[in-house]
Amino acid sequence: MDRTESMATASRDAGGGSVAPPVDAAVGVGGRFALHALGYSIPAVANRLPYMLGGLTFLGLAVLVVTGMWLDQYYNPDPLAAHASVVYTVTRAPLGAWVRALHYWAACVVLVSIMAHLVYVFRRRSYTRPREVTWWSGVLMLVLVAGLAFTGTVLRADQEGGEALAHAVAAAELLGPLGAPLSRDFAASASLLTRLHNAHVSLLPLLLVATIALHFWLIRHLGINAASEARAVFSAHLRRLAGFGLVGFAALSLLAALFPPALGHRAVEGVEVTKPFWPFLWIYTLENTLGLWGMIIGPAVLIGFLIAVPLLDRGHERPTWLTGLAAALFVALLGALIYGFFAPQMQHIGM
Amino acid sequence: MRGHWVLLLGLLAGVPAAALAHDVGVIRLGVEEAAAGSELEIRGEKLSKNTEFTVVLRGALETHTLGKVRSDSAGAFTLRVVLPAEASPGAYVVRVLAPDGDESARAELRLLPAAPPAPAAESHDHHEAEGGHDAPVEATADPLDLPLDRSPLEWAFVLAISAGSLAGGLTLLRRP
């Protein structure tokens, strides 16, 4: 065994830290990019698909970033020109219809995978000490992804987008000073649509990147919560993740080509004839039941519960009532979402 | 040998001259926004002298010819046009085209709806209108019927990228 190999072996035996060969061993392209740093040890069970939901969510976000940059080349955030620019993107821009469909389906995948990841992490109690901040950063990511989905809907500037914008304004009015950034008077020099476009392409993505960086940092240094003794190398985990990601992208690509998402007619103000983007249908059900306050109370209860979870479960086992409460919330959310799909269309604003 | 250098220098000197063969003219509209169907005065300067130009209104989805005008001996013109009433509101560019079709000058114009906005529309955040396709007055949840025909090249690209991703993914998953 030469000196380099023995150093690497010793480092691995010492507890799975990153393998840092001497500078003269860092040769080739991989060496120059310090890829040997990815050779650290992780639980072998992390190579199972349920443990990869977070990584797959990240890959979905990467697809959204790339397709979003393409779409933004053709998008005009001027309220008078927004809808026409989307029509132009879909009908005339090179690969525009496919890229927009890819963006839509990738958003759907991200929303499903982030929720599945959250449920799986809850099931494994990976939010308990010392991983509370990892959990809370995940909850913040969920909020940011929901914000991106909402602003993305508004940018279409079709009837559904116009109604979503009207709901945002109504929610801002209900929230008083807290809702000021979503009010029309917040910045008289720029329209609300333009400001939501800015939020969609810069503010929210930047916050998301910072939160993802924190999330990854904590996972790297606090480790993956797994009882298994078997170990694997992280670089092999990345390779497997990339494999699933590429197969998923192939499916997404064909889905986008065969089933492009619809675009509605330009928005007509003051009426509600559409239902929201499907991940928000559970809020629509709450609005049907509780009125406009439903769209504030529902998300507040859900986010409040998720934030409280690590504080409510601090023992050796999860309290039965907490498991029951979580299950009840999940069933209620799923039920409200399905009901929202079939519920009669209703007018909420001004009622 | 010396002749080659002279020829080369002559050619190089000709490049900027050729590049400047088309005007970098200026047009002034006086307003940044105007309603469809209203009158607009367009003043052109620093254009080719005694040349006939075509003035068009170009949007994301539609283009309207506003008229033809001839510049004077100073390379200037004044044209009064009526903006097409049927043009959809939105962001447009007024373009002055030389006889060969190249753009000689341009200015941005925001076209407002011809009819006064409905009383409820106190601001334009709700996308009162934009260009292009059928614009129903009544709200509808129905999707637009857009032509989504893809060219064979586009299909080939999509299929190639899908097949490449699938092959790459399966290769990575099969590796131990």
XYZ file of C-alpha atoms in Angstrom:
527
model
C 0.000 0.000 0.000
C 1.561 3.313 -0.971
C 1.509 6.427 1.203
C -1.478 8.084 -0.506
C -3.645 4.981 -0.267
C -2.777 4.403 3.377
C -3.660 8.003 4.254
C -6.998 7.704 2.513
C -7.759 4.410 4.262
C -6.807 5.890 7.629
C -9.077 8.848 7.029
C -12.006 6.578 6.153
C -11.381 4.401 9.219
C -11.304 7.481 11.406
C -15.039 7.978 11.072
C -16.037 8.742 7.561
C -14.742 12.279 7.147
C -13.803 13.538 3.710
C -10.829 11.835 2.133
C -8.236 14.515 1.507
C -5.253 13.176 -0.407
C -2.022 15.136 -0.529
C -1.877 17.915 -3.089
C 0.412 15.907 -5.374
C -2.236 13.138 -5.523
C -4.927 15.536 -6.808
C -4.393 14.838 -10.492
C -6.705 14.769 -13.465
C -9.918 16.707 -13.906
C -11.460 15.191 -10.770
C -8.432 16.155 -8.735
C -8.477 19.696 -9.973
C -12.137 20.003 -8.994
C -11.354 18.341 -5.617
C -13.937 15.633 -6.320
C -12.155 13.373 -3.825
C -13.983 15.482 -1.217
C -17.160 13.673 -2.280
C -15.714 10.333 -1.174
C -16.970 10.560 2.402
C -18.986 7.877 4.092
C -22.795 7.881 4.455
C -25.300 5.223 5.565
C -25.808 2.683 2.771
C -29.567 2.907 3.267
C -29.408 6.455 1.847
C -29.114 4.887 -1.590
C -32.720 3.717 -1.371
C -35.226 5.775 -3.363
C -37.246 7.122 -0.358
C -34.056 8.640 1.049
C -33.412 10.315 -2.299
C -36.648 12.327 -2.389
C -34.834 15.435 -1.151
C -32.107 15.034 -3.776
C -34.687 14.463 -6.496
C -36.507 17.613 -5.365
C -33.229 19.473 -5.767
C -32.792 18.104 -9.317
C -36.354 19.157 -10.117
C -35.523 22.658 -8.909
C -32.478 22.645 -11.191
C -34.766 21.854 -14.157
C -37.029 24.714 -13.073
C -34.094 27.132 -12.950
C -32.854 26.232 -16.446
C -36.299 26.217 -18.083
C -37.242 29.367 -16.153
C -34.225 31.220 -17.534
C -35.301 30.249 -21.052
C -38.918 31.311 -20.508
C -37.858 34.611 -18.967
C -36.116 35.604 -22.203
C -39.561 35.875 -23.801
C -41.630 37.036 -20.841
C -42.789 40.628 -20.570
C -43.814 41.553 -16.992
C -45.782 44.578 -18.199
C -49.415 43.830 -17.190
C -50.590 44.917 -20.636
C -48.156 42.677 -22.467
C -47.708 39.688 -20.123
C -50.370 37.379 -21.549
C -49.358 38.105 -25.138
C -45.750 37.307 -24.300
C -46.786 33.924 -22.873
C -48.829 33.243 -26.014
C -45.785 34.236 -28.061
C -43.555 31.897 -26.035
C -45.877 28.967 -26.566
C -46.634 29.549 -30.232
C -43.511 31.139 -31.721
C -40.450 30.950 -29.466
C -38.024 28.121 -30.294
C -38.968 25.083 -28.186
C -41.194 27.481 -26.222
C -44.181 25.153 -25.776
C -41.968 22.248 -24.703
C -39.879 24.332 -22.295
C -42.998 25.845 -20.719
C -44.544 22.391 -20.351
C -41.289 21.101 -18.855
C -41.376 24.000 -16.378
C -44.973 23.186 -15.433
C -44.464 19.432 -14.993
C -41.169 19.928 -13.137
C -43.020 22.245 -10.729
C -45.633 19.515 -10.182
C -42.900 16.926 -9.529
C -41.094 19.238 -7.105
C -44.293 19.932 -5.147
C -45.080 16.215 -4.899
C -41.517 15.151 -4.057
C -41.016 17.862 -1.421
C -44.246 16.792 0.316
C -43.280 13.100 0.075
C -39.832 13.966 1.473
C -41.448 15.840 4.365
C -43.788 12.941 5.177
C -40.921 10.417 5.057
C -38.694 12.567 7.261
C -41.580 12.946 9.727
C -42.118 9.183 9.745
C -38.440 8.577 10.566
C -38.400 11.319 13.250
C -35.426 12.968 11.568
C -36.448 16.304 13.075
C -35.408 15.372 16.622
C -32.302 16.787 18.315
C -29.856 17.782 16.879
C -31.709 18.093 13.538
C -34.393 20.644 14.452
C -32.860 23.381 12.280
C -32.540 20.950 9.360
C -36.303 20.339 9.661
C -37.136 24.022 9.972
C -35.008 24.881 6.943
C -36.989 22.203 5.064
C -40.270 23.814 6.185
C -38.980 27.178 4.976
C -38.126 25.587 1.618
C -41.673 24.238 1.381
C -43.015 27.760 1.957
C -40.658 29.211 -0.659
C -41.549 26.527 -3.215
C -45.250 27.211 -2.593
C -44.525 30.915 -3.083
C -42.784 30.175 -6.358
C -45.724 28.039 -7.511
C -48.145 30.837 -6.645
C -46.179 33.628 -8.329
C -45.624 31.373 -11.356
C -49.390 30.967 -11.695
C -49.900 34.732 -11.552
C -47.276 35.385 -14.252
C -49.384 33.546 -16.838
C -51.717 36.549 -16.693
C -54.612 34.409 -17.879
C -57.940 34.139 -16.079
C -56.535 31.739 -13.472
C -53.509 33.988 -12.972
C -55.659 37.101 -12.698
C -57.877 35.467 -10.083
C -54.797 34.298 -8.146
C -53.528 37.880 -8.169
C -56.898 39.165 -6.968
C -56.763 36.635 -4.103
C -53.264 37.818 -3.183
C -54.501 41.408 -3.023
C -57.509 40.332 -0.943
C -55.260 38.357 1.435
C -52.942 41.359 1.733
C -55.891 43.540 2.718
C -56.973 41.015 5.352
C -53.467 40.894 6.806
C -53.215 44.663 7.155
C -49.622 45.915 7.568
C -48.274 42.352 7.228
C -49.684 42.158 3.721
C -48.265 45.509 2.608
C -45.765 44.043 0.096
C -48.678 42.466 -1.770
C -50.760 45.612 -1.862
C -50.997 47.764 -4.981
C -49.892 50.876 -3.081
C -46.621 49.377 -1.845
C -44.697 50.656 -4.874
C -46.536 53.093 -7.102
C -43.699 53.028 -9.654
C -44.116 49.327 -10.494
C -47.205 47.200 -11.017
C -47.926 44.285 -8.710
C -47.446 41.838 -11.587
C -43.974 43.250 -12.264
C -43.077 42.968 -8.594
C -44.371 39.390 -8.412
C -42.279 38.619 -11.488
C -39.247 39.975 -9.660
C -40.120 37.819 -6.665
C -40.481 34.754 -8.911
C -37.185 35.164 -10.747
C -34.908 36.700 -8.136
C -36.116 37.186 -4.567
C -37.651 33.752 -3.929
C -34.970 31.773 -5.843
C -32.192 33.567 -3.940
C -33.853 32.813 -0.608
C -34.360 29.222 -1.744
C -30.702 28.795 -2.725
C -29.576 30.158 0.650
C -31.978 27.822 2.484
C -30.891 24.830 0.398
C -27.248 25.653 1.197
C -28.070 25.686 4.922
C -30.077 22.446 4.585
C -27.196 20.667 2.784
C -24.618 22.028 5.227
C -26.585 20.649 8.166
C -27.122 17.264 6.503
C -23.415 17.050 5.686
C -22.299 17.833 9.220
C -25.081 16.283 11.307
C -25.313 13.239 9.039
C -28.264 11.304 7.655
C -30.564 9.829 10.290
C -30.324 6.062 9.715
C -29.903 3.204 12.192
C -28.164 0.995 9.651
C -24.486 0.151 10.265
C -23.697 -0.464 6.591
C -21.839 2.383 4.926
C -21.534 3.653 1.364
C -19.540 6.365 -0.365
C -21.315 9.666 -1.049
C -20.000 9.874 -4.623
C -21.753 6.567 -5.400
C -24.930 8.042 -3.852
C -24.594 11.066 -6.143
C -24.136 8.811 -9.165
C -27.288 6.882 -8.287
C -29.175 10.124 -7.682
C -28.059 11.427 -11.076
C -29.213 8.136 -12.616
C -32.714 8.461 -11.139
C -32.707 12.138 -12.058
C -31.876 11.507 -15.708
C -34.469 8.729 -16.044
C -36.995 11.046 -14.429
C -36.035 13.869 -16.758
C -36.560 11.615 -19.786
C -40.083 10.847 -18.541
C -40.700 14.525 -17.795
C -39.489 15.529 -21.248
C -41.896 13.159 -23.007
C -44.720 14.180 -20.664
C -44.056 17.820 -21.556
C -44.069 17.076 -25.282
C -47.275 15.054 -25.180
C -49.285 16.921 -22.529
C -48.576 20.661 -22.611
C -50.354 22.605 -19.869
C -53.289 24.771 -20.871
C -53.155 28.543 -21.038
C -56.373 30.428 -20.403
C -57.778 33.545 -22.004
C -56.517 36.865 -20.741
C -57.849 37.803 -17.332
C -61.119 39.612 -16.898
C -61.276 41.436 -13.628
C -63.881 41.132 -10.907
C -65.138 37.619 -11.574
C -64.074 34.155 -10.447
C -64.637 31.382 -12.953
C -61.535 29.224 -12.441
C -60.023 27.095 -9.708
C -56.412 27.476 -8.570
C -53.346 25.434 -9.537
C -54.054 21.931 -8.161
C -51.628 22.046 -5.173
C -53.676 24.973 -3.838
C -57.062 23.260 -4.228
C -57.168 22.412 -0.509
C -57.032 26.149 0.219
C -59.847 26.663 -2.292
C -61.969 24.198 -0.280
C -61.219 26.157 2.891
C -62.242 29.367 1.139
C -65.518 27.731 0.113
C -66.100 26.855 3.774
C -64.583 29.734 5.752
C -64.528 32.526 3.213
C -61.404 34.511 2.391
C -59.928 33.924 5.845
C -59.654 30.246 4.865
C -56.707 31.000 2.600
C -54.854 32.510 5.578
C -55.959 30.206 8.388
C -55.304 26.948 6.467
C -51.657 27.574 5.515
C -51.006 29.186 8.931
C -52.240 26.053 10.750
C -50.198 23.756 8.494
C -46.963 25.762 8.736
C -47.488 26.351 12.454
C -47.861 22.621 13.033
C -44.748 21.813 10.993
C -42.695 24.385 12.911
C -43.942 23.024 16.236
C -43.217 19.362 15.482
C -39.603 19.293 16.807
C -40.731 21.172 19.921
C -43.597 18.774 20.599
C -41.528 15.604 20.180
C -38.515 15.769 22.474
C -38.608 12.352 24.116
C -37.360 8.913 23.094
C -40.557 8.119 21.210
C -43.075 10.240 19.383
C -46.216 10.890 21.453
C -49.176 8.948 20.077
C -51.352 12.065 20.030
C -48.787 13.834 17.800
C -48.789 10.966 15.308
C -52.591 11.025 15.372
C -52.718 14.790 14.899
C -50.271 14.627 11.996
C -52.256 11.812 10.364
C -55.513 13.746 10.829
C -53.992 16.877 9.298
C -52.610 14.917 6.363
C -55.939 13.188 5.676
C -57.798 16.508 6.018
C -55.398 18.212 3.599
C -55.664 15.390 1.075
C -59.443 15.273 1.473
C -59.734 19.050 1.025
C -57.543 18.857 -2.067
C -59.691 16.140 -3.651
C -62.901 17.914 -2.629
C -61.569 21.160 -4.129
C -61.191 19.388 -7.458
C -64.859 18.381 -7.544
C -66.338 21.286 -5.552
C -68.648 23.725 -7.327
C -66.999 26.902 -8.534
C -67.611 29.780 -6.138
C -67.019 33.512 -5.899
C -64.940 34.386 -2.820
C -63.803 37.978 -3.256
C -66.381 40.628 -2.444
C -68.746 38.088 -0.901
C 3.502 42.477 -52.040
C 2.936 46.117 -51.291
C -0.180 45.979 -53.452
C -1.640 43.256 -51.211
C -1.267 45.489 -48.176
C -2.970 48.350 -49.960
C -5.808 46.040 -50.997
C -6.147 44.682 -47.449
C -6.195 48.150 -45.908
C -8.725 49.224 -48.470
C -10.968 46.272 -47.612
C -10.622 46.892 -43.879
C -11.454 50.533 -44.357
C -14.523 49.473 -46.290
C -15.933 47.334 -43.456
C -17.007 50.202 -41.195
C -18.183 52.111 -44.189
C -20.401 49.183 -45.185
C -21.605 48.812 -41.624
C -22.612 52.442 -41.544
C -24.340 52.267 -44.888
C -27.676 52.094 -43.035
C -28.841 55.048 -41.004
C -28.847 55.209 -37.289
C -31.764 57.571 -37.384
C -33.966 58.894 -34.631
C -37.732 59.068 -34.301
C -39.607 60.951 -31.633
C -43.191 60.114 -30.739
C -43.789 62.796 -28.141
C -45.703 60.303 -25.992
C -44.785 57.002 -24.373
C -48.306 55.607 -24.546
C -51.308 56.162 -26.737
C -54.730 54.621 -27.148
C -55.571 52.418 -30.104
C -57.484 54.496 -32.644
C -55.912 57.759 -31.524
C -53.688 60.020 -33.604
C -49.911 59.936 -33.226
C -47.266 62.283 -34.588
C -43.963 60.713 -35.551
C -40.935 62.939 -36.178
C -37.876 61.440 -37.852
C -34.344 62.888 -37.959
C -30.845 61.943 -39.066
C -32.165 59.574 -41.702
C -31.137 59.118 -45.334
C -32.076 62.148 -47.370
C -34.925 62.041 -49.887
C -35.717 58.413 -49.131
C -39.076 56.734 -48.817
C -39.546 54.888 -45.521
C -42.224 52.503 -44.328
C -43.398 53.017 -40.751
C -44.732 49.960 -38.931
C -46.094 49.246 -35.484
C -44.703 45.937 -34.260
C -45.932 44.001 -31.200
C -45.218 40.536 -29.846
C -47.976 38.975 -31.902
C -49.036 41.457 -34.528
C -47.577 44.041 -36.893
C -49.470 46.965 -38.446
C -48.257 49.215 -41.240
C -48.815 52.836 -40.242
C -47.876 54.392 -43.533
C -45.140 55.538 -45.902
C -43.229 58.782 -45.648
C -40.453 60.499 -47.610
C -37.589 62.208 -45.781
C -36.607 65.710 -46.846
C -33.219 66.995 -47.953
C -32.137 67.142 -44.276
C -33.088 63.512 -43.621
C -36.117 64.438 -41.531
C -39.848 63.835 -41.740
C -43.073 64.399 -39.826
C -45.866 61.867 -40.141
C -49.264 61.930 -38.498
C -50.956 58.549 -38.311
C -54.037 57.044 -36.730
C -53.114 54.064 -34.612
C -55.154 51.036 -35.689
C -58.240 50.725 -33.530
C -58.196 46.949 -33.837
C -54.634 46.645 -32.489
C -54.470 44.824 -29.175
C -53.172 46.840 -26.233
C -49.637 46.092 -25.137
C -45.994 46.924 -25.702
C -45.084 47.889 -29.272
C -42.162 49.266 -31.229
C -42.603 51.864 -33.968
C -40.072 50.945 -36.638
C -38.942 53.022 -39.591
C -37.890 50.703 -42.392
C -35.602 51.641 -45.276
C -36.602 50.612 -48.826
C -34.532 47.421 -48.470
C -36.474 46.472 -45.314
C -33.706 47.231 -42.823
C -34.593 49.167 -39.711
C -33.447 52.787 -39.774
C -34.929 53.995 -36.492
C -37.214 52.795 -33.730
C -39.085 53.974 -30.659
C -41.109 52.158 -28.030
C -44.818 52.782 -27.632
C -47.269 51.387 -25.153
C -50.667 50.937 -26.745
C -53.677 51.393 -24.467
C -57.160 49.997 -25.077
C -59.283 51.982 -27.483
C -62.309 52.039 -25.206
C -62.080 53.616 -21.766
C -61.423 50.973 -19.104
C -64.270 49.556 -17.085
C -64.984 51.405 -13.822
C -63.735 48.416 -11.791
C -60.320 48.564 -13.459
C -58.700 51.152 -11.237
C -55.252 49.912 -12.150
C -53.868 47.708 -14.891
C -52.604 44.982 -12.565
C -55.273 42.651 -13.728
C -54.058 42.535 -17.287
C -56.976 44.272 -18.887
C -55.849 43.257 -22.307
C -53.013 42.147 -24.400
C -52.378 41.284 -27.952
C -52.919 38.468 -30.251
C -55.628 35.944 -30.002
C -59.305 36.144 -29.463
C -60.007 38.359 -26.505
C -63.366 37.527 -25.000
C -65.122 40.255 -23.069
C -66.601 37.738 -20.650
C -64.368 35.766 -18.338
C -63.993 32.103 -19.143
C -62.208 29.154 -17.594
C -61.799 27.574 -21.022
C -58.236 27.269 -22.313
C -57.019 29.108 -25.386
C -56.971 27.049 -28.533
C -53.342 27.598 -29.456
C -51.567 26.078 -32.433
C -48.954 23.849 -30.806
C -47.696 22.103 -33.915
C -44.049 21.216 -33.564
C -41.653 21.033 -36.445
C -39.946 17.691 -37.192
C -36.696 19.282 -35.984
C -38.300 20.171 -32.662
C -39.666 16.645 -32.237
C -36.245 15.232 -33.108
C -34.618 17.439 -30.455
C -37.141 16.434 -27.787
C -36.840 12.733 -28.623
C -33.040 12.915 -28.735
C -32.786 14.648 -25.369
C -35.286 12.189 -23.848
C -33.469 9.154 -25.237
C -30.083 10.557 -24.199
C -31.305 11.207 -20.650
C -32.817 7.744 -20.395
C -29.665 6.041 -21.683
C -27.431 8.135 -19.414
C -29.633 7.498 -16.394
C -29.817 3.740 -16.926
C -26.043 3.585 -17.429
C -25.444 5.372 -14.133
C -27.945 3.160 -12.284
C -26.376 -0.040 -13.610
C -22.892 0.903 -12.447
C -21.989 -0.793 -9.157
